[in-house]
């Protein structure tokens, strides 16, 4: 790892200021992806801005909104009574991210800001039509994810919370793990809620998370596993690697989607 | 050079570190606690797992400086002062859950957290899933799974609910 | 103290320190004044080194020295030696190109060592290594064995034509060809044995040190410190043995990968001599992936000739085997004498002919990995047997039974050099069939089908050769070393015992098993026995631990030394009790005058030996300390039957092992708990090879699976509980009757798993699937087979 200056601001404004002032500075949330990247010397930040002092780890259920603050750990989301009550599939998803140790430190904000194409959270955020709150604005999930490792976040902009609209009538997440890394090779989140019927796919797409319009239309008409049987996913824009060809991933999208619909009931 | 103040195995330390110093480097190089091992550089093997404020954590994926104010327990801090082993250590010995011993410290630290996090009991499948973050190349996991199941009642002070098994 | 004799599952003595975090692995050691070495690795598969500019690195903060291959060459440092010379069909020796410690002129695989940067801290050395400017000219890379033998292929070594290391054969071709000519059936199978990366959990590490008098010490993660001293001292650094101490302390797993003499050991030792400060190096895991010797990587064709009744008439095998870019210490021996000699397996096939062509590629050197050659032979044979059953319609259990070497046929001479001393393949088969409830499988298959799962069952019946090895035999086959073992037993004055063994424990539990053995033989409690290993300054000599040799060879040396202790003890006892030596018997720790109640405990005898006031000093030296070298008379031949049951998710192709039974004959069992653990660990590695592990190079020679992110290591949820049973026939030629248990799991299991996968997919028209049987591969078979299935 290259050395860097380390700052641990106590509030969001200071953190944003530090990041805005130095284009080479990077924010550190849970660090479960970022620190391994630094160890590989794949990134050379001038300064690391540790967001661990911001608080921002609350999970609240109020009215028609489930709010998860950016520094909430995966493990906390997985165990949260509020999350389980409002959107249990989201708790399930959080409980499947990485391993126990990653879940003790990794955060929802870090995961979304990084937008790893094989991360789990983007599927839920997109399928549930969540809103990303930052220090400066609110961003709709549909506008937030802009391709692999790319988001709508501006330099110096920090995620503070994610708001999930309620009530979510049905939802489920099914994940086919990369056999080696255990990241999502194909993850499918299906939901029926305020944002309508949505199917979001992570892990498979070359451009990161995406919605599956054909499945959404079919499920909107008839929420049942049978409704999506036979829907083929074009393999053209899907990833292909030693663990799975694009064609295999396309097939798995169908299998995981069907299982998710069954699980959602 | 930045300083970090932390408690390790009940003892307070104030240590100079670089920004880039990992927690595991602080433990091994600065404090001489070489029981915590490094088996990979991609955060997968789990040989470096310690408890940070009670939570199992990969000490290779945390900066030392992030541990400011934290209470760390390493494998060296598990046994009582008189040498009495933690029940998990004892069951690892009893069930031959270690061979070369290299993954063992991380495995034991993860296993303790796993048992703590499952007061309702642990099935064999849950134990196997719960060890996702720890690699062992020697044992085939068979005896590790047995040892963890055997440690559960010792840690919780009562038999595992039958439904969980 | 419970029963701790032979056959007791005594808890391990070594566990206390490991569980407390007090193990002493190489990277845990600290030396005053230590320096840190970082090795600059080639990121090119094959390239000319045009220039190396070290100036910026040498000037970086904390840097003490930067060395390249030219610096080592200037001092006459030798290349890394190969320990085994194979001869071609025509009798000429194999091609043996030089293997420089630091690359000279060319790099030949990603990970090849190019330069070393030595600095006050590891981070400084790492920072400085980035400042090295290396100008390469890329050369075409050979990424696979098929590439290596393609017409017009580029050469990995300029002086090695056709990239061929050797073209070797064994068996009688004429007899085999004749048998094929008259065969009723011929069944042929092409199969790959996938390349594996050992991945012992402890990355390799080495610390070199040199005192003012020029005495060197190397601390290294080795399975055989004396072998390293011999190879590095004699061939590389030219340091005589008395000035070179090699210590292998606690070592975190080996599986073969820590047998070999590696460049880093020579680099840190040599640099310590130049700098007169300790120099340490520890691999990062990504470095391990591209520098630890890999395993397997065979591309084979097997053909069996059969008569009408399904009797095996002859076997013909052709294998193309990968040596990697350079010859590792044992590399050439693996696909020859550790592989083709096992092709008879457990069958009485009367004629066998095998041709093995080994080639160089621009990949990491390939050498022995748990099982070494025998897993490749077993996989080939046991897949072939199941394919014969598939093609002929014969029952696979019956086919095996029909061709087994019968229990009354031992000693059995195979057509491929080995003579098996003992075994009972029906006994292990029957026991495994019962434990796995083979007969009940059809019902389980139907039940699985009702749940939408494809269930299959598969077996392998195998024999392996270990306990390596008789020195004169391996010498005649090209080994450049003897393969005996050494034990020194020191009975201390008050009767406690230290045993110094030339084997090395890196997970095998020698501190327990050997103590148990000695306790039983000398009649002292285990707590009074200390097992010392891993230090050339303490142990007289030794060849180390690999090839499941520690107990059969090392244990036999211990028995021999114990016999010497007892023989001397009897003389002392005879003197003390004024009896004839012939009238003294030793039993349960006591020397007794036969037929009397007069006896002396071992501690009384040892005290007399060290305080020889009343002692036969004219005939006998004082002291009670004996050394024995034991050279085995033959290999040992563990065998057995493994049965795997698997369920496949037809929608995704994901296989899941639901039951695994291993019934092995490992000879006499000293500590069943340890034996079971060894088998379970080996089986997990075998399941790993069969289903998930694969080292993949792309066509350009880059290792695609260069970290745990892409190399699929078995985790706890990849393997089932592993039922282990034993059926024992004793080894007839060593004093303990032991055969060895370290590798059987990895040898017997892969074909059992693949046979189960093929069985599960039997409705889909599959005849063979190459390892690893990944979900994607299985899904493809299901996709391809669906139309055929639907048409039925």
Short mmCIF file of C-alpha atoms in Angstrom, two decimals, chain A residues 1-3 39-41 44 99 176-183 185 240-249 251-252 255-256 258-259, chain C residues 123 126-127 130 284 286 453 649-654 692 694 696 704-705 708-713 715-718 775-776 779 783 786:
data_model
loop_
_atom_site.label_atom_id
_atom_site.label_comp_id
_atom_site.label_asym_id
_atom_site.label_seq_id
_atom_site.Cartn_x
_atom_site.Cartn_y
_atom_site.Cartn_z
CA UNK A 1 0.00 0.00 0.00
CA UNK A 2 1.18 3.51 -0.73
CA UNK A 3 1.22 5.80 2.24
CA UNK A 39 -3.13 -3.25 -0.59
CA UNK A 40 -2.82 -4.27 -4.22
CA UNK A 41 -1.42 -0.78 -4.94
CA UNK A 44 -2.78 5.82 -4.80
CA UNK A 99 -18.71 -13.09 5.01
CA UNK A 176 -25.81 -17.10 -7.55
CA UNK A 177 -22.39 -16.62 -6.09
CA UNK A 178 -19.16 -16.56 -7.99
CA UNK A 179 -17.72 -19.87 -6.79
CA UNK A 180 -14.33 -18.35 -5.95
CA UNK A 181 -14.87 -14.77 -4.79
CA UNK A 182 -18.42 -15.39 -3.56
CA UNK A 183 -19.53 -12.05 -5.00
CA UNK A 185 -22.24 -13.74 -10.35
CA UNK A 240 -18.16 -13.50 -19.50
CA UNK A 241 -15.25 -14.96 -17.55
CA UNK A 242 -13.76 -18.28 -16.49
CA UNK A 243 -16.57 -18.79 -14.00
CA UNK A 244 -19.45 -18.21 -16.36
CA UNK A 245 -20.04 -17.33 -19.97
CA UNK A 246 -22.52 -14.63 -20.92
CA UNK A 247 -24.90 -17.35 -22.07
CA UNK A 248 -24.67 -19.11 -18.71
CA UNK A 249 -25.27 -15.85 -16.88
CA UNK A 251 -29.66 -18.53 -18.20
CA UNK A 252 -29.00 -17.98 -14.50
CA UNK A 255 -33.43 -19.25 -12.88
CA UNK A 256 -32.69 -16.76 -10.12
CA UNK A 258 -37.99 -17.40 -11.03
CA UNK A 259 -36.72 -18.47 -7.63
CA UNK C 123 7.35 -1.16 2.78
CA UNK C 126 8.31 -2.61 -1.81
CA UNK C 127 8.26 1.08 -2.64
CA UNK C 130 8.56 -0.13 -8.11
CA UNK C 284 2.38 -12.33 -0.34
CA UNK C 286 -0.40 -13.28 -4.95
CA UNK C 453 -32.27 -32.88 -8.27
CA UNK C 649 -29.26 -28.69 -9.27
CA UNK C 650 -30.54 -29.24 -12.80
CA UNK C 651 -31.47 -25.58 -13.23
CA UNK C 652 -28.06 -24.17 -12.42
CA UNK C 653 -25.72 -27.13 -12.82
CA UNK C 654 -24.41 -26.72 -9.28
CA UNK C 692 -13.85 -26.36 -8.19
CA UNK C 694 -8.38 -25.00 -11.53
CA UNK C 696 -6.02 -21.24 -15.62
CA UNK C 704 -5.96 -15.84 -14.77
CA UNK C 705 -6.54 -17.50 -11.41
CA UNK C 708 -8.44 -16.40 -4.10
CA UNK C 709 -10.81 -14.10 -5.99
CA UNK C 710 -10.52 -16.43 -8.98
CA UNK C 711 -8.83 -19.60 -7.75
CA UNK C 712 -11.56 -21.53 -6.10
CA UNK C 713 -10.46 -22.93 -2.75
CA UNK C 715 -14.54 -23.72 1.82
CA UNK C 716 -16.47 -25.39 4.62
CA UNK C 717 -19.69 -25.35 2.61
CA UNK C 718 -18.07 -27.00 -0.43
CA UNK C 775 -21.62 -25.62 -12.63
CA UNK C 776 -21.23 -24.08 -16.06
CA UNK C 779 -25.20 -26.95 -17.14
CA UNK C 783 -28.53 -28.18 -22.06
CA UNK C 786 -32.12 -32.13 -22.94
#
